[in-house]
Short mmCIF file of C-alpha atoms in Angstrom, two decimals:
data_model
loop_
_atom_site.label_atom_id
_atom_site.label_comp_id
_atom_site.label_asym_id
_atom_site.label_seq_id
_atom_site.Cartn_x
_atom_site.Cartn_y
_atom_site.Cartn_z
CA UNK A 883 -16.67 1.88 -10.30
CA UNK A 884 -16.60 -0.78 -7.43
CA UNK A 885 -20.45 -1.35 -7.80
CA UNK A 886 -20.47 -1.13 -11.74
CA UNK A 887 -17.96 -4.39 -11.16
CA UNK A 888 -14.71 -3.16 -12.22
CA UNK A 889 -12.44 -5.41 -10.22
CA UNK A 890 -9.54 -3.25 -9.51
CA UNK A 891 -9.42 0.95 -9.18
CA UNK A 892 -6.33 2.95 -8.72
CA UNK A 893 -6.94 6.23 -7.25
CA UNK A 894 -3.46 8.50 -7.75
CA UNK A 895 -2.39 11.90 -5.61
CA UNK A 896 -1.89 14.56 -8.87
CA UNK A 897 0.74 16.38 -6.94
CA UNK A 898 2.62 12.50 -6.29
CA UNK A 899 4.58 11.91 -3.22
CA UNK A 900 8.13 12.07 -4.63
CA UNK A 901 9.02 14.41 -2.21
CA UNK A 902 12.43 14.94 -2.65
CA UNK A 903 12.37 18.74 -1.56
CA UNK A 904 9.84 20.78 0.75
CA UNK A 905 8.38 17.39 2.12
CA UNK A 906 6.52 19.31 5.09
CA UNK A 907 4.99 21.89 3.16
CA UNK A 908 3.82 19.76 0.92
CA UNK A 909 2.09 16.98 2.83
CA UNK A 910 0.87 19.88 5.66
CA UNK A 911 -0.65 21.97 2.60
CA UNK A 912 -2.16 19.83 0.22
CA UNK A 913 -0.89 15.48 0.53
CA UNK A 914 -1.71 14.73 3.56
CA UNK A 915 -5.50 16.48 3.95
CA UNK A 916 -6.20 15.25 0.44
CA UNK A 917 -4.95 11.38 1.43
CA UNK A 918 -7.01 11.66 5.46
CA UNK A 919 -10.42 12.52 3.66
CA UNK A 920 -9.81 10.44 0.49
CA UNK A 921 -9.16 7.17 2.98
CA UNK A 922 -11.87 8.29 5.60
CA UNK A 923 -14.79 8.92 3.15
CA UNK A 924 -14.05 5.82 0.91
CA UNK A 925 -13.94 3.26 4.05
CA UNK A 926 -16.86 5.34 5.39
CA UNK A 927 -18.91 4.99 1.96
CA UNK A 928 -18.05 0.83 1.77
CA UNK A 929 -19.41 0.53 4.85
CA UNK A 930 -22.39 2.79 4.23
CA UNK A 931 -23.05 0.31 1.39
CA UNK A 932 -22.16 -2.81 3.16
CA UNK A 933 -19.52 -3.24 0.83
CA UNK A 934 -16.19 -2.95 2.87
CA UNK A 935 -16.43 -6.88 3.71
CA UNK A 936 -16.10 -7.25 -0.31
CA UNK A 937 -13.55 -4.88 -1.36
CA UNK A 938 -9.86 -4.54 -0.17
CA UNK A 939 -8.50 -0.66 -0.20
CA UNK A 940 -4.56 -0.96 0.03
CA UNK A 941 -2.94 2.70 0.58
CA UNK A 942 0.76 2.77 -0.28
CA UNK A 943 3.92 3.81 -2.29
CA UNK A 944 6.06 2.00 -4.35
CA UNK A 945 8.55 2.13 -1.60
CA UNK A 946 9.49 3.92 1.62
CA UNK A 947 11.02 7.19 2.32
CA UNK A 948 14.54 7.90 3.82
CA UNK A 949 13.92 8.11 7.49
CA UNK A 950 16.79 11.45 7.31
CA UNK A 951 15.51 14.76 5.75
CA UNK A 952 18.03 15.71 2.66
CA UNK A 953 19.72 19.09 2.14
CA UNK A 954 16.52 20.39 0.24
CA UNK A 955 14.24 19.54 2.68
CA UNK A 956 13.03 16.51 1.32
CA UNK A 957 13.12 12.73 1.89
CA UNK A 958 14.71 10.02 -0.94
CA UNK A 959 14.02 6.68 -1.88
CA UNK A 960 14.30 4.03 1.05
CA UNK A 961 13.66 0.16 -0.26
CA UNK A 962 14.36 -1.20 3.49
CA UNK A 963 11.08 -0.43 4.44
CA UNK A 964 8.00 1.44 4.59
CA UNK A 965 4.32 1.42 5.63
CA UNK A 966 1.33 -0.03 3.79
CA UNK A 967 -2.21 0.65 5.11
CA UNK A 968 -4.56 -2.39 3.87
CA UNK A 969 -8.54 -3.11 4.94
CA UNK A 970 -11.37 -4.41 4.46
CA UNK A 971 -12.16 -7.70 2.24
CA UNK A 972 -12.46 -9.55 5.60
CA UNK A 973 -9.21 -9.00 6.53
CA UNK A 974 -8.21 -8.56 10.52
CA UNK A 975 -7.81 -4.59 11.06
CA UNK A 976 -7.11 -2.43 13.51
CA UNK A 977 -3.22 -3.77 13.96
CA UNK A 978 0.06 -2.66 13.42
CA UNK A 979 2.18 -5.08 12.07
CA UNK A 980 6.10 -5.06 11.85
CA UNK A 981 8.56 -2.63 13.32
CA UNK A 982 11.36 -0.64 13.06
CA UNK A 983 14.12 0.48 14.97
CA UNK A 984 13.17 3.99 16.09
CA UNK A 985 14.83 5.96 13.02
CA UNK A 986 13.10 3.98 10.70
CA UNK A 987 16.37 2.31 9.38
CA UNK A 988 15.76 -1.35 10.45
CA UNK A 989 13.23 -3.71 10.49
CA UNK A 990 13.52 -5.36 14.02
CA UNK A 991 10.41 -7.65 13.42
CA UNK A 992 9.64 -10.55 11.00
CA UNK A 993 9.68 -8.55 7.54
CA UNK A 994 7.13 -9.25 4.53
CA UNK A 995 8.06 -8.95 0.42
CA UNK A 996 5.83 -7.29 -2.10
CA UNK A 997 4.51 -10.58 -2.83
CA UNK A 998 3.41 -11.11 0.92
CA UNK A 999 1.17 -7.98 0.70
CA UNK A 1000 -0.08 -9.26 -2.88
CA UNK A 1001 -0.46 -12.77 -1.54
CA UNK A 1002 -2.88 -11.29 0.78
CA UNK A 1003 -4.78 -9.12 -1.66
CA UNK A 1004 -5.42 -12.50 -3.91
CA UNK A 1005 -6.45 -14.65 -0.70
CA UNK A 1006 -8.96 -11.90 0.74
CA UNK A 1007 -10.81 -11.06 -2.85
CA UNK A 1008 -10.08 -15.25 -3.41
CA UNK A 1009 -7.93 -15.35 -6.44
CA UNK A 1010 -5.73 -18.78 -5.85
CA UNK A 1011 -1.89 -17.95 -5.56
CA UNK A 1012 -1.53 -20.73 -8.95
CA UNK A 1013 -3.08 -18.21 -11.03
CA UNK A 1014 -0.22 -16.82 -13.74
CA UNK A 1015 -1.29 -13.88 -15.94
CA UNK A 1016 0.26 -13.86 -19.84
CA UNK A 1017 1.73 -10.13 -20.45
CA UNK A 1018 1.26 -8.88 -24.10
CA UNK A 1019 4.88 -9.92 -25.01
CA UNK A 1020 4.23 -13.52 -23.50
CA UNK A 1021 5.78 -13.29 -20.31
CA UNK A 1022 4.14 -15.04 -17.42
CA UNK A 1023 3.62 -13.65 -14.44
CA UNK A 1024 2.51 -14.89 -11.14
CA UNK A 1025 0.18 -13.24 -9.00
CA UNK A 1026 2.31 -12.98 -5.96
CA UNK A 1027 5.50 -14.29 -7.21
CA UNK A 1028 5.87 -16.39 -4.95
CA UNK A 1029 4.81 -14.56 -1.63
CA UNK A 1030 2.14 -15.90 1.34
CA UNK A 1031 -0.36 -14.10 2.82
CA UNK A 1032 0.41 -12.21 5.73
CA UNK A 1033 -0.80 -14.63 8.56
CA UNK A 1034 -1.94 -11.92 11.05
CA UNK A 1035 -4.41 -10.36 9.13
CA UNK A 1036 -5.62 -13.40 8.15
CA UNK A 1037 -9.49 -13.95 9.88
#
């Protein structure tokens, strides 16, 4: 899709990661080994192509995970933080950036927004933070709203 030009792909797990019950069978079994190969042989194929410098591959959820299992052996919904994994599209890898206390309940380092990670999508594939998209009811909507790019991955 990425060499026919279509400008953004979304790739989806079919068995989700709602996990809400059985969270290690499920990610030992089937989300995990389907996410480790999916990542690794799509970075592995931009490179083989010499396209990784061009494209930006951003792995995450649309929020983090309890850092407590539940009752059924699950995690819930966690909005004070969670990871993102984001390369390529020149961006500076191989860093971890942010922290938590060690129970995952805290951020202890400077924290980014949404925005902030799509701040730094739109810089690295050069889409101006001005531009405003027009929803199909009218509504405008920024493309970061508001956010900056997340200076350490910045090259």
């Amino acid at each position: 899709l990425v060499e026919q030009g279509v400008p953004f792909v979304e790739v989806r797990n079919p068995n989700g990661w709602d996990l809400h019950q059985g969270v290690f069978t499920a990610l030992r079994q089937t989300n995990l080994p389907m996410l480790d190969s999916g990542i690794a042989g799509l970075i592995a194929d931009l490179k083989s192509r010499g396209m990784f410098e061009d494209t930006v591959v951003v792995c995450m959820g649309e929020f983090g995970r309890t850092p407590r299992i539940n009752a059924n052996v699950g995690r819930d919904h966690w909005a004070a933080s969670w990871s993102v994994l984001i390369g390529g599209g020149g961006l500076q890898g191989g860093q971890a950036i942010g922290a938590t206390d060690k129970d995952g309940l805290t951020i202890t380092s400077e924290s980014y927004l949404p925005g902030d990670l799509w701040a730094t999508v739109a810089y690295a594939l050069n889409i101006p933070l001005s531009t405003v998209h027009t929803s199909t009811r009218g509504r405008p909507m920024k493309i970061a709203n508001g956010g900056n790019p997340i200076k350490p991955l910045l090259t």
